[in-house]
Amino acid sequence: MKKSPSQILQEISLMLEILGDNPFRARAFARASRIVADFEGDMESVLKREELRRQKGIGEKIWAELNSIFQKGFSPLHRQLQKEIPSEIFLLLQLPGLGPSKVRQLFLSGITNLEQLKEACRDGSLLSQRGFGKRTVERILEEIDFWESNRGKWHLPQAQIWRLEWEERLRGWGQEYYVVGEFRRGQEWITSLEFLVLVDDFQSLWQRLQTEEGIVAERRGEVHIQILNSPIPIHFYLTDKKSLGAGLAYYTGSSAHLQKLQDYLLSHQFKLTPRGLIGPCGVVEVPQEDIFFEKVHLPWIPPELREGLEELEWAKEGKLPELVSYEDIEVILHNHTDWSDGKFSIEEMSLEAHRRGFRGISINDHSASAVYAGGLSPERVERQLLELQALSHLPIRIFSGIECDIRKDGSLDLEADLLARLEVVIAAVHSHFQLSMEQQTRRICRAISHSNVDILAHPTGRLLLRRRGYEVDWVEIFQACCRYGVAIELNANPYRLELDWRLIQAAKKAGVRFAIGCDAHHVEDFGHVSWALMLARKGGLERGDIVNYGWV
């Protein structure tokens, strides 16, 4: 997988730290990586490259590496450092609690990959090293187990890139196709990409794949082809026009959904197979998915719900929810600007939100405790309020707000009288993830009870595939949110996507309302709202369940 220029610079910085190079040099590459990241997406433009070259923090030596990346596709320094440090060492850096200094310590002791680290934890040899006590070693083993349990899973943005690449190929071959499986159901991570391909005969696509350079394919039966040389498994399922609707029903649902559906169909003398819907008189013609559901006497079930939970019971009883839609998101909540760690001004963020069709936007820069993110002191909050007043002429309603840190004891790091003057107060945990379940629950419930809090942000603290969420008693959290009228955020960051959709129905039944929060730090991040919408739909939410509707 090709690395971006900012990723290459970041890796240079990390490798320099691990090798014990000049710390100022390592920091310079890290800073340059962040600068370059802001330019990526338009790096083919000569003008953009020249603008990048003039940025403070892009010195001659760093520019030489960047120019080589642009011209030749690689950095000489990066290649040189790769000869000294095995690539597997970057997996160690992904484990929570292992920063560059500790990984350097491991590197110097000969530990350069997960297997060696696991062995050193289990045989006790790691305990002899400074900073690696018993509890630290236990946590490392837990994190390695967590990482290994997530092997073969991919974040949605990366899966989306591969999906679009294959869609372009299929279109180029003149194939009509439909995305099915995990992606169509809106899973928060993906283990494979699955396409239902409409064909005139079941040999045509296979013959095409046999002649395409760089593709290694394998037949898994008459109607199933797998691509073997892709980073993520690619599956093509073949169907004809008469069975397209049945194919969409068969290949979209989870195995649990399909089993429940098959049980239902059997009771109505039907059977769903990879080749189509079989009835008492043979194959039933179902050219569209809605016709499939009509034939089997069910209302159409939204793909996001097809997980084998309550969706079939809802369908049989006529109780399927009318799922929330993009148009229901009138106000885009939880947005950062260049007042803290965002990249654009309040005006720029607001105008982009307006251009995308939103009627309102809330500005929620970090509070003072988030020093790492340029958090706002009370004085800066006051100054930001003045700027918001000056921007009241813009063609979009701008709501004042803050993303306020929840301290270890559950108090907030801004005074109540100042919070009372803000329109959208978001409370969030950014530290002390290792508290016990009881302590973490008590901490969050205290924050929820604060009279000025409107939304509990990224409520589990998880980073998908990288960090577990902290443990809390969700029954207590949901009850507190209902009692004090606090909404729970559905965070749109594709590396968070929380609250977990598996908890959404329980929260809804408890009476909780939800806030689709973009957590935007860049104007392009507004596009992430579709991920949170997917999460809301997967949780069975309707328009009335979200506070984004009707806030203006």
Coordinates of C-alpha atoms in Angstrom, one line a residue:
M1 CA 0.0 0.0 0.0
K2 CA 1.5 3.3 -1.1
K3 CA 2.4 5.7 1.7
S4 CA 1.6 9.4 1.6
P5 CA 4.4 12.0 1.9
S6 CA 3.2 12.9 5.4
Q7 CA 3.3 9.2 6.5
I8 CA 6.8 8.9 5.2
L9 CA 7.9 12.0 7.1
Q10 CA 6.2 10.7 10.3
E11 CA 8.0 7.4 9.9
I12 CA 11.3 9.2 9.5
S13 CA 10.6 11.1 12.7
L14 CA 9.8 7.9 14.6
M15 CA 12.8 6.0 13.3
L16 CA 15.1 8.9 14.3
E17 CA 13.7 8.8 17.8
I18 CA 14.1 5.0 18.1
L19 CA 17.7 5.3 16.9
G20 CA 18.4 8.0 19.5
D21 CA 19.1 10.7 16.9
N22 CA 19.0 14.4 17.6
P23 CA 15.6 15.0 19.2
F24 CA 15.2 18.4 17.5
R25 CA 15.8 16.7 14.1
A26 CA 13.1 14.1 14.9
R27 CA 10.7 16.8 16.0
A28 CA 11.3 18.8 12.9
F29 CA 10.2 15.8 10.7
A30 CA 7.2 15.3 12.9
R31 CA 6.2 18.9 12.5
A32 CA 6.8 18.8 8.8
S33 CA 4.6 15.7 8.6
R34 CA 1.7 17.6 10.1
I35 CA 2.2 20.6 7.7
V36 CA 2.3 18.3 4.7
A37 CA -0.8 16.5 5.8
D38 CA -2.7 19.8 5.5
F39 CA -1.7 20.0 1.8
E40 CA -2.4 16.4 0.8
G41 CA -5.1 15.9 -1.7
D42 CA -3.8 18.6 -4.1
M43 CA -0.1 17.7 -4.1
E44 CA 0.0 17.2 -7.9
S45 CA -0.2 21.0 -8.4
V46 CA 3.2 22.7 -8.9
L47 CA 1.8 25.8 -7.2
K48 CA 0.7 23.9 -4.2
R49 CA 4.2 22.3 -3.9
E50 CA 5.8 25.7 -4.1
E51 CA 3.4 27.0 -1.4
L52 CA 4.4 24.0 0.7
R53 CA 8.1 24.7 0.2
R54 CA 7.6 28.2 1.6
Q55 CA 5.9 27.0 4.8
K56 CA 7.7 27.6 8.1
G57 CA 9.0 24.2 9.3
I58 CA 9.9 23.0 5.8
G59 CA 13.6 23.5 5.7
E60 CA 16.0 22.7 2.9
K61 CA 16.8 19.2 4.1
I62 CA 13.2 18.2 4.6
W63 CA 12.3 19.7 1.3
A64 CA 15.0 17.6 -0.4
E65 CA 13.3 14.5 1.0
L66 CA 9.9 15.7 -0.1
N67 CA 11.1 16.6 -3.6
S68 CA 12.5 13.2 -4.0
I69 CA 9.1 11.7 -2.9
F70 CA 7.4 13.9 -5.5
Q71 CA 9.9 13.2 -8.3
K72 CA 11.0 9.6 -7.7
G73 CA 8.4 8.2 -5.3
F74 CA 10.7 7.6 -2.3
S75 CA 12.7 9.4 0.3
P76 CA 16.5 8.6 0.4
L77 CA 16.6 9.1 4.2
H78 CA 13.5 6.9 4.7
R79 CA 15.1 4.1 2.7
Q80 CA 18.4 4.4 4.7
L81 CA 16.6 4.3 8.0
Q82 CA 14.5 1.3 6.9
K83 CA 17.8 -0.7 6.6
E84 CA 18.5 -0.1 10.3
I85 CA 15.0 -0.6 11.7
P86 CA 12.7 -3.5 10.7
S87 CA 9.2 -2.4 9.5
E88 CA 7.6 -4.6 12.1
I89 CA 8.7 -2.2 14.8
F90 CA 5.9 0.2 13.7
L91 CA 3.4 -2.3 15.0
L92 CA 4.9 -1.9 18.5
L93 CA 4.2 1.8 18.3
Q94 CA 0.5 1.1 17.7
L95 CA 0.1 -0.5 21.1
P96 CA -1.3 2.0 23.7
G97 CA 1.3 2.9 26.2
L98 CA 4.3 2.2 24.0
G99 CA 5.7 5.5 22.7
P100 CA 9.0 6.0 20.8
S101 CA 11.1 6.1 24.0
K102 CA 9.9 2.7 25.2
V103 CA 10.1 1.2 21.8
R104 CA 13.7 2.5 21.6
Q105 CA 14.3 0.6 24.8
L106 CA 12.8 -2.5 23.4
F107 CA 14.8 -2.1 20.2
L108 CA 18.1 -1.8 22.0
S109 CA 17.3 -5.0 23.9
G110 CA 16.7 -6.8 20.6
I111 CA 12.8 -6.8 20.6
T112 CA 11.6 -5.6 17.2
N113 CA 8.3 -7.4 16.6
L114 CA 5.1 -8.5 18.4
E115 CA 6.1 -12.1 18.7
Q116 CA 9.4 -11.2 20.5
L117 CA 7.5 -8.7 22.7
K118 CA 4.9 -11.3 23.6
E119 CA 7.6 -13.8 24.4
A120 CA 9.5 -11.3 26.6
C121 CA 6.2 -10.6 28.5
R122 CA 5.4 -14.2 29.0
D123 CA 8.8 -15.4 30.1
G124 CA 9.2 -12.5 32.5
S125 CA 12.4 -11.1 30.9
L126 CA 10.7 -7.8 30.2
L127 CA 10.2 -7.2 33.9
S128 CA 13.9 -6.6 34.3
Q129 CA 13.8 -3.5 32.2
R130 CA 13.2 -0.1 33.6
G131 CA 9.6 1.2 33.3
F132 CA 8.2 -2.3 32.6
G133 CA 6.5 -3.4 35.9
K134 CA 4.1 -6.2 36.4
R135 CA 0.9 -4.2 35.5
T136 CA 2.6 -2.7 32.5
V137 CA 3.5 -6.1 31.2
E138 CA 0.0 -7.4 31.8
R139 CA -1.5 -4.4 29.8
I140 CA 1.0 -5.0 26.9
L141 CA -0.2 -8.6 26.7
E142 CA -3.8 -7.5 26.8
E143 CA -3.1 -5.0 24.0
I144 CA -1.3 -7.6 21.9
D145 CA -4.3 -9.9 22.2
F146 CA -6.6 -7.0 21.2
W147 CA -4.4 -6.2 18.2
E148 CA -4.3 -9.9 17.1
S149 CA -8.1 -10.2 17.4
N150 CA -8.4 -7.3 14.9
R151 CA -6.1 -8.7 12.3
G152 CA -7.8 -8.8 8.9
K153 CA -10.1 -5.9 9.8
W154 CA -9.9 -2.6 7.9
H155 CA -11.1 0.9 8.7
L156 CA -13.8 2.3 6.5
P157 CA -11.7 5.0 4.7
Q158 CA -9.1 2.5 3.6
A159 CA -11.8 0.0 2.5
Q160 CA -13.6 2.8 0.7
I161 CA -10.4 3.4 -1.4
W162 CA -10.2 -0.2 -2.4
R163 CA -14.0 -0.3 -3.1
L164 CA -13.8 2.7 -5.4
E165 CA -10.8 1.2 -7.3
W166 CA -12.7 -2.0 -8.0
E167 CA -15.9 -0.2 -8.9
E168 CA -13.9 1.8 -11.4
R169 CA -12.6 -1.5 -12.9
L170 CA -16.0 -3.0 -13.0
R171 CA -17.5 0.0 -14.8
G172 CA -14.6 0.0 -17.2
W173 CA -15.5 -3.6 -18.1
G174 CA -19.1 -2.6 -18.6
Q175 CA -20.3 -4.6 -15.7
E176 CA -23.4 -3.8 -13.7
Y177 CA -22.7 -4.4 -10.0
Y178 CA -24.0 -3.8 -6.5
V179 CA -22.1 -3.5 -3.2
V180 CA -23.3 -6.2 -0.7
G181 CA -22.0 -7.7 2.5
E182 CA -20.5 -5.7 5.4
F183 CA -20.1 -2.5 3.5
R184 CA -23.8 -2.4 2.5
R185 CA -24.8 -3.2 6.0
G186 CA -22.8 -0.3 7.3
Q187 CA -20.3 -2.2 9.5
E188 CA -17.9 0.0 11.4
W189 CA -14.9 -2.1 10.1
I190 CA -14.6 -4.3 7.0
T191 CA -13.0 -7.8 6.6
S192 CA -13.8 -8.2 2.9
L193 CA -15.4 -6.3 -0.1
E194 CA -18.3 -8.1 -1.8
F195 CA -19.9 -7.3 -5.1
L196 CA -23.0 -8.8 -6.7
V197 CA -22.3 -8.7 -10.4
L198 CA -25.0 -8.9 -13.0
V199 CA -23.9 -11.1 -15.9
D200 CA -25.4 -12.6 -19.1
D201 CA -23.6 -15.8 -18.6
F202 CA -21.6 -17.1 -15.6
Q203 CA -18.3 -17.5 -17.7
S204 CA -17.9 -13.9 -18.9
L205 CA -16.4 -12.3 -15.8
W206 CA -14.2 -15.2 -15.1
Q207 CA -12.8 -15.1 -18.6
R208 CA -12.2 -11.3 -18.3
L209 CA -10.3 -11.8 -15.0
Q210 CA -8.1 -14.4 -16.6
T211 CA -6.9 -12.0 -19.2
E212 CA -6.4 -8.9 -16.9
E213 CA -2.8 -8.2 -16.0
G214 CA -1.9 -8.1 -12.3
I215 CA -5.1 -10.0 -11.1
V216 CA -5.0 -13.4 -9.5
A217 CA -8.4 -14.9 -9.2
E218 CA -9.9 -18.2 -8.1
R219 CA -13.3 -19.8 -8.8
R220 CA -15.1 -20.8 -5.6
G221 CA -18.1 -22.4 -7.4
E222 CA -20.1 -21.5 -10.4
V223 CA -21.3 -18.1 -9.0
H224 CA -18.4 -17.1 -6.8
I225 CA -15.0 -15.7 -7.7
Q226 CA -12.4 -14.4 -5.3
I227 CA -9.5 -12.1 -6.0
L228 CA -6.4 -13.5 -4.2
N229 CA -3.8 -10.8 -4.6
S230 CA -5.6 -7.9 -3.0
P231 CA -4.7 -6.5 0.5
I232 CA -8.4 -7.1 1.4
P233 CA -10.3 -10.2 0.2
I234 CA -12.5 -9.3 -2.8
H235 CA -15.5 -11.5 -3.6
F236 CA -17.6 -11.4 -6.8
Y237 CA -21.0 -13.1 -6.7
L238 CA -22.6 -13.6 -10.0
T239 CA -26.3 -13.4 -10.8
D240 CA -28.6 -12.9 -13.8
K241 CA -31.4 -10.3 -14.2
K242 CA -34.2 -12.7 -13.1
S243 CA -32.5 -13.4 -9.7
L244 CA -30.9 -10.0 -9.0
G245 CA -33.4 -9.1 -6.2
A246 CA -32.8 -12.5 -4.5
G247 CA -29.1 -12.1 -4.8
L248 CA -29.2 -8.7 -3.0
A249 CA -31.2 -10.3 -0.2
Y250 CA -28.9 -13.3 0.0
Y251 CA -25.5 -11.6 0.0
T252 CA -26.3 -8.5 2.0
G253 CA -27.4 -9.9 5.4
S254 CA -25.2 -11.3 8.1
S255 CA -25.1 -15.0 8.6
A256 CA -27.4 -14.6 11.7
H257 CA -29.9 -12.6 9.6
L258 CA -29.7 -15.1 6.8
Q259 CA -30.4 -18.0 9.1
K260 CA -33.5 -16.2 10.6
L261 CA -34.7 -15.3 7.1
Q262 CA -34.3 -18.9 5.9
D263 CA -36.3 -20.2 8.8
Y264 CA -39.1 -17.7 8.0
L265 CA -39.0 -18.6 4.2
L266 CA -39.1 -22.3 5.0
S267 CA -42.4 -21.8 6.9
H268 CA -43.7 -20.1 3.8
Q269 CA -42.5 -22.8 1.4
F270 CA -39.6 -20.8 0.0
K271 CA -35.8 -21.2 0.1
L272 CA -33.2 -18.6 -0.7
T273 CA -30.0 -19.9 -2.5
P274 CA -27.0 -18.3 -4.2
R275 CA -28.8 -19.0 -7.5
G276 CA -32.1 -17.3 -6.5
L277 CA -35.4 -17.7 -4.7
I278 CA -36.9 -21.2 -4.9
G279 CA -40.6 -21.6 -4.4
P280 CA -43.0 -24.6 -4.6
C281 CA -43.0 -24.4 -8.4
G282 CA -39.3 -23.8 -8.9
V283 CA -37.2 -20.6 -9.3
V284 CA -39.2 -17.4 -8.6
E285 CA -38.4 -14.4 -10.8
V286 CA -37.2 -11.5 -8.6
P287 CA -35.5 -8.9 -10.7
Q288 CA -35.5 -6.3 -7.9
E289 CA -34.9 -6.5 -4.1
D290 CA -38.3 -4.9 -3.2
I291 CA -40.0 -7.6 -5.3
F292 CA -38.2 -10.2 -3.3
F293 CA -39.6 -8.9 -0.1
E294 CA -43.0 -8.5 -1.7
K295 CA -43.0 -12.2 -2.9
V296 CA -42.1 -13.4 0.6
H297 CA -44.8 -11.2 2.3
L298 CA -42.4 -8.9 4.2
P299 CA -41.8 -5.1 4.0
W300 CA -38.4 -4.1 2.6
I301 CA -35.8 -4.3 5.4
P302 CA -33.1 -1.6 5.3
P303 CA -29.7 -3.2 4.7
E304 CA -28.2 -1.6 7.9
L305 CA -30.6 -3.6 10.0
R306 CA -29.9 -7.0 8.6
E307 CA -27.8 -8.3 11.5
G308 CA -30.1 -11.1 12.8
L309 CA -31.3 -9.1 15.8
E310 CA -34.9 -7.8 15.9
E311 CA -35.4 -6.7 12.3
L312 CA -37.4 -9.8 11.2
E313 CA -39.8 -9.5 14.1
W314 CA -40.2 -5.8 13.5
A315 CA -40.9 -6.5 9.8
K316 CA -43.5 -9.2 10.5
E317 CA -45.2 -6.9 13.0
G318 CA -45.1 -3.9 10.8
K319 CA -42.8 -2.1 13.3
L320 CA -39.7 -1.3 11.2
P321 CA -38.4 2.1 12.1
E322 CA -38.4 4.9 9.5
L323 CA -34.6 5.4 9.6
V324 CA -33.0 8.8 9.9
S325 CA -31.8 10.4 6.6
Y326 CA -29.2 12.9 5.7
E327 CA -31.8 15.6 5.2
D328 CA -32.7 15.2 8.9
I329 CA -29.3 16.5 10.0
E330 CA -30.1 20.2 10.0
V331 CA -27.4 21.3 12.4
I332 CA -23.9 19.9 12.2
L333 CA -22.6 19.5 15.7
H334 CA -19.1 19.2 17.3
N335 CA -16.7 21.2 15.1
H336 CA -13.2 22.5 15.8
T337 CA -11.6 25.6 14.3
D338 CA -8.1 27.2 14.3
W339 CA -8.9 28.6 17.8
S340 CA -7.8 25.1 19.0
D341 CA -6.7 22.2 16.9
G342 CA -8.8 22.8 13.8
K343 CA -7.3 23.9 10.5
F344 CA -9.9 26.5 9.4
S345 CA -11.4 29.6 10.8
I346 CA -14.9 29.8 12.2
E347 CA -16.0 31.7 9.1
E348 CA -14.5 29.2 6.8
M349 CA -16.0 26.2 8.6
S350 CA -19.4 27.9 8.8
L351 CA -19.5 28.8 5.1
E352 CA -18.5 25.3 4.1
A353 CA -21.3 23.9 6.3
H354 CA -23.8 26.2 4.6
R355 CA -22.5 25.2 1.2
R356 CA -23.2 21.5 2.1
G357 CA -26.8 22.3 3.0
F358 CA -26.7 22.5 6.8
R359 CA -28.8 25.2 8.5
G360 CA -26.7 25.4 11.6
I361 CA -23.2 24.7 12.9
S362 CA -21.9 24.4 16.5
I363 CA -18.4 25.5 17.3
N364 CA -16.9 23.3 20.0
D365 CA -13.2 24.0 20.4
H366 CA -11.3 22.3 23.2
S367 CA -11.2 23.7 26.7
A368 CA -8.1 24.7 28.7
S369 CA -7.2 21.2 29.9
A370 CA -6.5 20.1 26.4
V371 CA -3.2 21.9 26.3
Y372 CA -2.0 19.5 23.5
A373 CA -4.8 20.8 21.3
G374 CA -4.5 24.5 22.1
G375 CA -7.5 24.4 24.4
L376 CA -9.3 27.7 25.2
S377 CA -8.8 29.5 28.5
P378 CA -11.8 31.3 29.9
E379 CA -10.4 34.6 28.5
R380 CA -10.1 33.0 25.0
V381 CA -13.7 31.7 25.3
E382 CA -14.8 35.2 25.9
R383 CA -12.9 36.5 22.9
Q384 CA -14.4 33.7 20.7
L385 CA -17.9 34.7 21.8
L386 CA -17.2 38.2 20.5
E387 CA -16.0 36.8 17.1
L388 CA -19.2 34.7 16.9
Q389 CA -21.3 37.8 17.4
A390 CA -19.4 39.5 14.6
L391 CA -20.2 36.6 12.3
S392 CA -23.9 36.7 12.9
H393 CA -24.5 38.0 9.4
L394 CA -23.4 34.8 7.8
P395 CA -26.2 32.8 6.0
I396 CA -26.0 30.0 8.6
R397 CA -26.9 29.9 12.3
I398 CA -23.7 29.6 14.3
F399 CA -24.1 28.1 17.8
S400 CA -21.5 28.9 20.4
G401 CA -20.0 26.0 22.4
I402 CA -17.1 24.1 23.8
E403 CA -15.8 20.6 24.0
C404 CA -15.2 20.6 27.8
D405 CA -12.8 18.2 29.4
I406 CA -14.2 15.9 32.1
R407 CA -11.7 15.8 34.9
K408 CA -10.8 12.7 36.8
D409 CA -13.3 13.5 39.5
G410 CA -16.1 14.2 37.0
S411 CA -15.9 18.0 37.3
L412 CA -15.6 20.2 34.2
D413 CA -12.7 22.5 33.5
L414 CA -14.7 25.6 32.9
E415 CA -16.8 27.5 35.5
A416 CA -20.6 27.1 35.4
D417 CA -21.3 30.7 34.8
L418 CA -19.3 30.7 31.6
L419 CA -20.7 27.4 30.4
A420 CA -24.2 28.8 31.0
R421 CA -23.5 31.4 28.3
L422 CA -22.7 28.8 25.7
E423 CA -25.4 27.2 23.5
V424 CA -23.9 23.7 22.9
V425 CA -21.7 22.3 25.7
I426 CA -20.1 19.0 24.9
A427 CA -18.5 17.1 27.7
A428 CA -15.7 14.6 26.9
V429 CA -13.2 12.2 28.5
H430 CA -9.7 12.7 27.2
S431 CA -7.7 11.2 30.0
H432 CA -7.6 8.6 32.8
F433 CA -8.9 5.8 30.6
Q434 CA -7.6 3.1 33.1
L435 CA -10.0 3.9 35.9
S436 CA -12.1 1.0 37.2
M437 CA -15.6 0.6 35.8
E438 CA -17.1 2.0 39.0
Q439 CA -14.8 5.0 39.1
Q440 CA -15.3 5.8 35.3
T441 CA -19.1 5.4 35.6
R442 CA -19.2 7.7 38.6
R443 CA -17.0 10.2 36.9
I444 CA -19.1 10.4 33.7
C445 CA -22.4 10.5 35.6
R446 CA -21.2 13.4 37.6
A447 CA -20.3 15.3 34.4
I448 CA -23.7 14.4 32.9
S449 CA -25.5 15.9 35.9
H450 CA -23.9 19.3 35.3
S451 CA -26.7 21.6 34.5
N452 CA -25.0 23.1 31.4
V453 CA -24.0 19.9 29.6
D454 CA -25.9 19.1 26.4
I455 CA -24.0 16.2 24.8
L456 CA -21.7 13.4 26.0
A457 CA -19.0 13.2 23.3
H458 CA -17.3 10.0 22.0
P459 CA -18.8 8.1 24.9
T460 CA -16.6 5.0 24.9
G461 CA -13.2 6.5 24.2
R462 CA -12.4 3.8 21.8
L463 CA -10.2 4.0 18.7
L464 CA -11.4 1.4 16.3
L465 CA -9.0 -1.6 15.9
R466 CA -6.4 0.3 18.1
R467 CA -7.8 1.0 21.5
R468 CA -10.5 -0.5 23.6
G469 CA -13.1 1.8 25.1
Y470 CA -13.1 2.3 28.8
E471 CA -15.4 0.2 30.9
V472 CA -18.6 1.8 32.3
D473 CA -22.0 0.7 33.5
W474 CA -24.1 1.6 30.5
V475 CA -27.4 1.2 32.4
E476 CA -26.3 3.9 34.8
I477 CA -25.0 6.1 32.0
F478 CA -28.2 5.8 30.0
Q479 CA -30.3 6.5 33.1
A480 CA -28.2 9.6 33.9
C481 CA -28.5 10.9 30.3
C482 CA -32.3 10.5 30.5
R483 CA -32.6 12.1 33.9
Y484 CA -30.6 15.2 33.0
G485 CA -31.6 15.5 29.3
V486 CA -28.1 14.9 27.9
A487 CA -27.7 13.5 24.4
I488 CA -25.1 10.8 23.6
E489 CA -22.9 11.5 20.6
L490 CA -22.6 9.3 17.6
N491 CA -19.1 10.4 16.7
A492 CA -18.5 10.6 12.9
N493 CA -14.7 10.1 13.0
P494 CA -14.3 6.9 11.0
Y495 CA -11.6 5.8 13.5
R496 CA -14.0 6.1 16.4
L497 CA -17.7 5.5 15.3
E498 CA -19.1 5.4 18.7
L499 CA -21.5 4.9 20.5
D500 CA -21.2 1.3 19.3
W501 CA -24.3 0.4 17.2
R502 CA -24.8 -2.6 19.4
L503 CA -25.6 -0.3 22.3
I504 CA -27.8 2.1 20.5
Q505 CA -31.1 0.2 20.8
A506 CA -30.6 -0.3 24.5
A507 CA -30.0 3.4 24.9
K508 CA -33.0 4.3 22.8
K509 CA -35.2 2.0 24.8
A510 CA -34.0 3.7 28.0
G511 CA -35.1 7.0 26.5
V512 CA -31.8 8.5 25.4
R513 CA -31.6 10.9 22.6
F514 CA -28.6 11.2 20.3
A515 CA -26.4 13.8 18.7
I516 CA -24.7 13.1 15.4
G517 CA -21.4 14.8 16.0
C518 CA -18.9 15.4 13.1
D519 CA -15.9 16.0 15.3
A520 CA -14.6 18.0 12.3
H521 CA -11.1 19.6 12.4
H522 CA -11.1 20.3 8.7
V523 CA -13.7 21.4 6.1
E524 CA -13.3 18.0 4.4
D525 CA -14.3 16.3 7.7
F526 CA -17.9 17.3 7.1
G527 CA -18.0 14.4 4.7
H528 CA -17.6 12.1 7.7
V529 CA -21.2 12.8 8.7
S530 CA -22.3 10.0 6.4
W531 CA -20.4 7.5 8.6
A532 CA -22.3 8.7 11.7
L533 CA -25.5 8.6 9.7
M534 CA -24.8 5.0 8.8
L535 CA -24.2 4.3 12.5
A536 CA -27.5 5.9 13.5
R537 CA -29.4 3.9 10.9
K538 CA -27.7 0.7 12.0
G539 CA -28.9 1.5 15.5
G540 CA -32.4 1.8 14.2
L541 CA -32.7 5.5 14.9
E542 CA -35.4 7.8 13.5
R543 CA -35.6 11.5 13.0
G544 CA -37.1 12.2 16.4
D545 CA -34.2 10.4 18.1
I546 CA -31.5 12.9 17.1
V547 CA -31.1 16.4 18.4
N548 CA -29.6 17.6 15.1
Y549 CA -33.2 17.9 13.8
G550 CA -35.3 20.8 15.0
W551 CA -32.4 22.6 16.8
V552 CA -32.5 25.6 14.5

